[in-house]
């Protein structure tokens, strides 16, 4: 394709870029830290305390003070860094990210990756208001760094970005079909960063790359709609359906936890957060399989019992 390609997003720019693999063991955020700040699960972790611990973890991992303007997640905690980013184009930010990855200045990624196994527990320790606040204000920024792209992918895209063929824009508000001459076209409405009037652009083709939406599934999937209407399942305010964190057993509208109904995968996003992770879904599936195996053994011990 020789024409222009425009990448539109609601809140964030391109994913950041991963550099060379660097081993890192968490110095701050571990099981002992989580048990201490939650008093072994007796109190909620606050979003502010989680953010402070993450900043300390990043400082320890990076081994150098934060420099505003560099691709570094510590910009989340810097008003100066945020302001500098707002003044730069997304294409310039991406080019800078590629350069930093080539130079090996991306140890921050391995600090974020090193706490992956604990992230669902951290999420579950937050109170519902803090979970919703995070999703509303910070989730996109988190994903930009946490789900960064490999350097080989970034280098394949870099010529199109620096050459002006691939354009990156934030502030997408809506996409709708329009009629133009004899060919159908699409229009995208975007809110510019300077908060002037909305900008409308037209495109020949639209590719939806937003991924699965747990909230929409509850409104479109017949099985889920019926189960929710009958009270068998209960919506989670953060997305998907409510399940017990430790067992993946579904929770009913009346807050009853089912003994023999489980949900695993993206529909448990509100409970487990990392439901697009293969490792997380694998571990949860094994957990559920073990519980079902135990239930089947218990039932098979009863005289004349059968289980399906």
Short mmCIF file of C-alpha atoms in Angstrom, two decimals:
data_model
loop_
_atom_site.label_atom_id
_atom_site.label_comp_id
_atom_site.label_asym_id
_atom_site.label_seq_id
_atom_site.Cartn_x
_atom_site.Cartn_y
_atom_site.Cartn_z
CA UNK A 1 0.00 0.00 0.00
CA UNK A 2 1.52 3.30 -1.11
CA UNK A 3 -1.08 5.65 0.37
CA UNK A 4 -1.31 7.23 3.78
CA UNK A 5 -2.14 5.12 6.83
CA UNK A 6 -3.51 6.92 9.88
CA UNK A 7 -3.48 5.19 13.26
CA UNK A 8 -6.18 6.64 15.51
CA UNK A 9 -6.52 6.02 19.23
CA UNK A 10 -8.72 7.42 21.97
CA UNK A 11 -6.12 8.32 24.58
CA UNK A 12 -2.62 7.04 23.90
CA UNK A 13 0.00 7.00 21.20
CA UNK A 14 1.87 4.04 19.75
CA UNK A 15 3.03 1.36 22.17
CA UNK A 16 6.53 1.95 23.48
CA UNK A 17 9.40 -0.22 22.26
CA UNK A 18 11.20 -3.03 24.11
CA UNK A 19 14.96 -3.17 23.94
CA UNK A 20 17.40 -5.95 24.80
CA UNK A 21 16.23 -8.35 27.52
CA UNK A 22 17.55 -7.46 30.97
CA UNK A 23 16.92 -9.61 34.01
CA UNK A 24 15.39 -7.84 36.98
CA UNK A 25 14.05 -9.04 40.30
CA UNK A 26 11.56 -6.71 42.04
CA UNK A 27 13.09 -4.78 44.91
CA UNK A 28 9.87 -3.22 46.24
CA UNK A 29 6.75 -4.89 44.86
CA UNK A 30 6.59 -8.51 45.99
CA UNK A 31 4.30 -10.78 47.99
CA UNK A 32 5.66 -9.48 51.31
CA UNK A 33 5.01 -5.87 50.29
CA UNK A 34 1.43 -6.66 49.26
CA UNK A 35 0.76 -8.56 52.48
CA UNK A 36 2.17 -5.67 54.52
CA UNK A 37 0.25 -2.83 52.85
CA UNK A 38 -3.04 -4.77 52.91
CA UNK A 39 -2.49 -6.25 56.39
CA UNK A 40 -2.65 -9.73 54.89
CA UNK A 41 -5.78 -8.91 52.91
CA UNK A 42 -7.67 -7.21 55.75
CA UNK A 43 -7.68 -3.76 54.08
CA UNK A 44 -7.74 -2.39 50.54
CA UNK A 45 -4.63 -1.20 48.78
CA UNK A 46 -5.05 2.41 47.64
CA UNK A 47 -4.22 3.47 44.10
CA UNK A 48 -1.91 6.15 45.52
CA UNK A 49 0.13 3.61 47.49
CA UNK A 50 0.35 1.32 44.49
CA UNK A 51 1.58 4.21 42.32
CA UNK A 52 4.20 5.23 44.90
CA UNK A 53 5.52 1.68 45.12
CA UNK A 54 5.66 1.42 41.32
CA UNK A 55 7.64 4.68 41.08
CA UNK A 56 10.11 3.38 43.67
CA UNK A 57 10.41 0.10 41.73
CA UNK A 58 11.11 1.96 38.50
CA UNK A 59 13.69 4.20 40.20
CA UNK A 60 15.48 1.14 41.54
CA UNK A 61 15.40 -0.62 38.19
CA UNK A 62 16.50 2.33 36.04
CA UNK A 63 19.43 3.24 38.32
CA UNK A 64 19.29 6.84 37.11
CA UNK A 65 17.10 9.90 37.71
CA UNK A 66 14.19 10.46 35.38
CA UNK A 67 14.88 12.81 32.46
CA UNK A 68 11.74 14.54 31.12
CA UNK A 69 11.21 13.88 27.43
CA UNK A 70 12.69 10.38 27.45
CA UNK A 71 10.50 7.28 26.88
CA UNK A 72 10.21 6.26 30.51
CA UNK A 73 7.03 5.36 32.45
CA UNK A 74 8.16 7.67 35.25
CA UNK A 75 6.65 10.42 33.12
CA UNK A 76 3.36 9.27 34.73
CA UNK A 77 4.56 10.88 37.94
CA UNK A 78 6.13 14.04 36.48
CA UNK A 79 4.18 17.18 35.59
CA UNK A 80 7.18 18.42 33.59
CA UNK A 81 7.46 15.12 31.73
CA UNK A 82 3.75 15.14 30.93
CA UNK A 83 3.94 18.72 29.64
CA UNK A 84 6.94 17.97 27.42
CA UNK A 85 5.18 14.97 25.94
CA UNK A 86 2.07 17.04 25.16
CA UNK A 87 4.16 19.46 23.10
CA UNK A 88 5.62 16.77 20.84
CA UNK A 89 4.14 14.90 17.91
CA UNK A 90 3.38 11.20 18.30
CA UNK A 91 5.70 10.45 15.37
CA UNK A 92 8.59 12.15 17.18
CA UNK A 93 7.79 10.28 20.40
CA UNK A 94 7.78 6.96 18.53
CA UNK A 95 11.11 7.71 16.83
CA UNK A 96 12.59 8.55 20.22
CA UNK A 97 11.27 5.25 21.62
CA UNK A 98 12.92 3.29 18.81
CA UNK A 99 16.23 5.07 19.44
CA UNK A 100 16.07 4.40 23.19
CA UNK A 101 15.41 0.69 22.57
CA UNK A 102 18.36 0.47 20.19
CA UNK A 103 20.57 2.00 22.87
CA UNK A 104 19.28 -0.41 25.52
CA UNK A 105 17.63 2.29 27.67
CA UNK A 106 14.45 0.33 28.32
CA UNK A 107 15.09 -1.43 31.61
CA UNK A 108 11.73 -0.02 32.77
CA UNK A 109 9.96 -2.70 30.70
CA UNK A 110 11.50 -5.49 32.74
CA UNK A 111 10.49 -3.80 35.99
CA UNK A 112 6.89 -3.82 34.74
CA UNK A 113 7.22 -7.37 33.45
CA UNK A 114 8.76 -8.62 36.69
CA UNK A 115 5.59 -7.88 38.66
CA UNK A 116 3.25 -9.55 36.15
CA UNK A 117 2.64 -12.58 38.35
CA UNK A 118 1.53 -10.29 41.18
CA UNK A 119 -0.52 -7.82 39.13
CA UNK A 120 -3.86 -9.74 39.40
CA UNK A 121 -3.47 -9.85 43.19
CA UNK A 122 -2.62 -6.15 43.31
CA UNK A 123 -5.68 -5.42 41.19
CA UNK A 124 -7.87 -7.56 43.43
CA UNK A 125 -6.54 -5.69 46.49
CA UNK A 126 -7.71 -2.31 45.19
CA UNK A 127 -11.13 -1.05 46.22
CA UNK A 128 -13.81 -0.75 43.51
CA UNK A 129 -13.60 3.10 43.33
CA UNK A 130 -9.83 2.94 42.75
CA UNK A 131 -10.23 0.22 40.12
CA UNK A 132 -12.74 2.32 38.19
CA UNK A 133 -10.57 5.43 38.54
CA UNK A 134 -7.58 3.56 37.15
CA UNK A 135 -9.55 2.27 34.15
CA UNK A 136 -10.96 5.71 33.44
CA UNK A 137 -7.80 7.79 33.78
CA UNK A 138 -4.68 5.63 33.63
CA UNK A 139 -5.35 2.33 31.87
CA UNK A 140 -4.40 3.54 28.39
CA UNK A 141 -1.16 5.06 29.67
CA UNK A 142 -0.35 1.82 31.49
CA UNK A 143 -0.94 -0.26 28.34
CA UNK A 144 1.28 2.03 26.25
CA UNK A 145 4.30 0.96 28.29
CA UNK A 146 3.28 -2.42 29.68
CA UNK A 147 2.30 -3.83 26.27
CA UNK A 148 5.18 -2.33 24.32
CA UNK A 149 6.30 -3.73 20.97
CA UNK A 150 9.49 -5.67 20.19
CA UNK A 151 12.27 -3.66 18.59
CA UNK A 152 12.13 -5.74 15.38
CA UNK A 153 8.48 -4.70 14.89
CA UNK A 154 9.24 -1.05 15.62
CA UNK A 155 12.12 -0.97 13.13
CA UNK A 156 9.82 -2.39 10.45
CA UNK A 157 7.37 0.48 11.07
CA UNK A 158 9.94 3.23 11.57
CA UNK A 159 10.56 4.11 7.87
CA UNK A 160 6.82 4.60 7.25
CA UNK A 161 6.56 6.83 10.34
CA UNK A 162 9.61 8.98 9.63
CA UNK A 163 8.69 9.16 5.94
CA UNK A 164 5.21 10.49 6.69
CA UNK A 165 3.23 7.54 5.34
CA UNK A 166 2.16 6.31 8.78
CA UNK A 167 0.52 9.02 10.89
CA UNK A 168 -0.30 8.61 14.59
CA UNK A 169 -3.12 10.62 16.16
CA UNK A 170 -4.82 10.60 19.54
CA UNK A 171 -8.22 11.89 20.62
CA UNK A 172 -10.55 9.63 18.57
CA UNK A 173 -14.18 10.23 19.56
CA UNK A 174 -16.22 8.28 17.01
CA UNK A 175 -16.19 6.58 13.62
CA UNK A 176 -19.21 6.56 11.31
CA UNK A 177 -20.00 5.64 7.68
CA UNK A 178 -20.69 8.43 5.21
CA UNK A 179 -21.63 8.56 1.53
CA UNK A 180 -19.14 10.17 -0.83
CA UNK A 181 -19.75 10.01 -4.58
CA UNK A 182 -20.47 6.41 -5.54
CA UNK A 183 -18.11 4.78 -3.05
CA UNK A 184 -18.80 4.28 0.65
CA UNK A 185 -16.36 6.06 2.89
CA UNK A 186 -15.78 6.51 6.59
CA UNK A 187 -15.32 9.54 8.75
CA UNK A 188 -13.51 9.78 12.06
CA UNK A 189 -14.12 12.59 14.53
CA UNK A 190 -11.18 13.52 16.71
CA UNK A 191 -10.63 16.00 19.53
CA UNK A 192 -7.27 17.76 18.96
CA UNK A 193 -4.86 18.15 21.86
CA UNK A 194 -5.22 21.94 21.81
CA UNK A 195 -8.94 21.46 22.60
CA UNK A 196 -10.07 23.45 19.59
CA UNK A 197 -13.09 22.39 17.52
CA UNK A 198 -13.36 18.70 16.71
CA UNK A 199 -11.50 17.59 13.57
CA UNK A 200 -13.26 15.35 11.03
CA UNK A 201 -11.29 13.23 8.55
CA UNK A 202 -12.45 10.80 5.86
CA UNK A 203 -10.93 7.45 4.96
CA UNK A 204 -11.44 4.80 2.28
CA UNK A 205 -11.02 1.90 4.70
CA UNK A 206 -11.29 1.45 8.45
CA UNK A 207 -9.61 -1.42 10.34
CA UNK A 208 -10.96 -1.94 13.86
CA UNK A 209 -8.03 -3.06 16.03
CA UNK A 210 -9.53 -2.30 19.43
CA UNK A 211 -9.68 -5.96 20.52
CA UNK A 212 -12.36 -7.73 22.50
CA UNK A 213 -14.61 -5.67 24.75
CA UNK A 214 -15.87 -7.48 27.84
CA UNK A 215 -18.59 -4.91 28.50
CA UNK A 216 -19.96 -5.20 24.96
CA UNK A 217 -19.98 -9.00 25.13
CA UNK A 218 -22.46 -8.81 28.02
CA UNK A 219 -24.78 -6.83 25.74
CA UNK A 220 -24.38 -8.85 22.53
CA UNK A 221 -23.84 -12.52 23.41
CA UNK A 222 -27.14 -14.38 23.80
CA UNK A 223 -25.79 -16.86 26.36
CA UNK A 224 -24.44 -14.09 28.58
CA UNK A 225 -27.52 -11.90 28.17
CA UNK A 226 -29.82 -14.74 29.27
CA UNK A 227 -27.59 -15.74 32.19
CA UNK A 228 -27.43 -12.13 33.40
CA UNK A 229 -31.17 -11.61 33.00
CA UNK A 230 -31.94 -14.76 35.00
CA UNK A 231 -29.50 -13.76 37.73
CA UNK A 232 -27.18 -16.72 37.17
CA UNK A 233 -24.32 -14.32 36.45
CA UNK A 234 -23.60 -10.86 37.75
CA UNK A 235 -21.96 -7.99 35.90
CA UNK A 236 -18.64 -6.65 37.14
CA UNK A 237 -18.49 -2.85 37.16
CA UNK A 238 -14.98 -3.03 35.66
CA UNK A 239 -16.04 -5.29 32.79
CA UNK A 240 -17.19 -8.83 32.16
CA UNK A 241 -18.84 -10.96 34.82
CA UNK A 242 -18.10 -11.30 38.51
CA UNK A 243 -16.16 -14.38 39.67
CA UNK A 244 -14.45 -15.40 42.87
CA UNK A 245 -10.79 -14.35 42.64
CA UNK A 246 -9.32 -17.53 44.06
CA UNK A 247 -11.50 -20.15 42.39
CA UNK A 248 -12.99 -18.55 39.22
CA UNK A 249 -16.43 -19.67 40.40
CA UNK A 250 -19.17 -17.49 38.95
CA UNK A 251 -21.02 -15.11 41.27
CA UNK A 252 -24.80 -14.74 40.88
CA UNK A 253 -26.86 -11.56 41.02
CA UNK A 254 -27.71 -12.39 44.64
CA UNK A 255 -23.96 -12.65 45.45
CA UNK A 256 -24.08 -16.45 45.65
CA UNK A 257 -20.87 -18.17 44.55
CA UNK A 258 -21.71 -21.25 42.46
CA UNK A 259 -20.06 -24.54 43.37
CA UNK A 260 -20.11 -25.90 39.81
CA UNK A 261 -20.15 -22.93 37.44
CA UNK A 262 -16.80 -21.40 36.42
CA UNK A 263 -15.71 -18.60 34.09
CA UNK A 264 -12.16 -18.35 32.71
CA UNK A 265 -10.70 -15.91 30.21
CA UNK A 266 -11.44 -12.36 29.04
CA UNK A 267 -14.89 -12.27 30.64
CA UNK A 268 -13.21 -12.24 34.09
CA UNK A 269 -11.30 -9.01 33.34
CA UNK A 270 -12.95 -7.13 36.22
CA UNK A 271 -11.66 -9.72 38.69
CA UNK A 272 -8.30 -10.80 37.25
CA UNK A 273 -7.25 -7.79 35.09
CA UNK A 274 -4.64 -9.71 33.02
CA UNK A 275 -7.10 -11.83 31.03
CA UNK A 276 -5.30 -11.28 27.70
CA UNK A 277 -2.23 -13.02 29.08
CA UNK A 278 -1.61 -16.62 28.02
CA UNK A 279 0.18 -17.35 31.31
CA UNK A 280 -2.71 -16.02 33.40
CA UNK A 281 -5.38 -17.91 31.48
CA UNK A 282 -3.30 -21.10 31.53
CA UNK A 283 -2.84 -20.90 35.30
CA UNK A 284 -6.52 -20.14 35.90
CA UNK A 285 -7.57 -23.00 33.62
CA UNK A 286 -5.35 -25.43 35.56
CA UNK A 287 -6.80 -24.10 38.80
CA UNK A 288 -10.35 -24.69 37.59
CA UNK A 289 -9.47 -28.13 36.20
CA UNK A 290 -8.09 -29.16 39.58
CA UNK A 291 -11.24 -28.07 41.37
CA UNK A 292 -13.49 -29.89 38.90
CA UNK A 293 -11.37 -33.03 39.22
CA UNK A 294 -11.77 -32.87 43.01
CA UNK A 295 -15.53 -32.42 42.72
CA UNK A 296 -15.81 -35.35 40.31
CA UNK A 297 -13.89 -37.59 42.70
CA UNK A 298 -16.16 -36.59 45.56
CA UNK A 299 -19.26 -37.31 43.51
CA UNK A 300 -17.93 -40.61 42.20
CA UNK A 301 -17.49 -41.80 45.77
CA UNK A 302 -21.24 -41.57 46.34
CA UNK A 303 -23.19 -44.79 45.65
CA UNK A 304 -24.87 -44.71 42.22
CA UNK A 305 -23.56 -41.21 41.46
CA UNK A 306 -22.87 -39.99 37.92
CA UNK A 307 -21.30 -36.70 36.82
CA UNK A 308 -21.20 -35.02 33.43
#
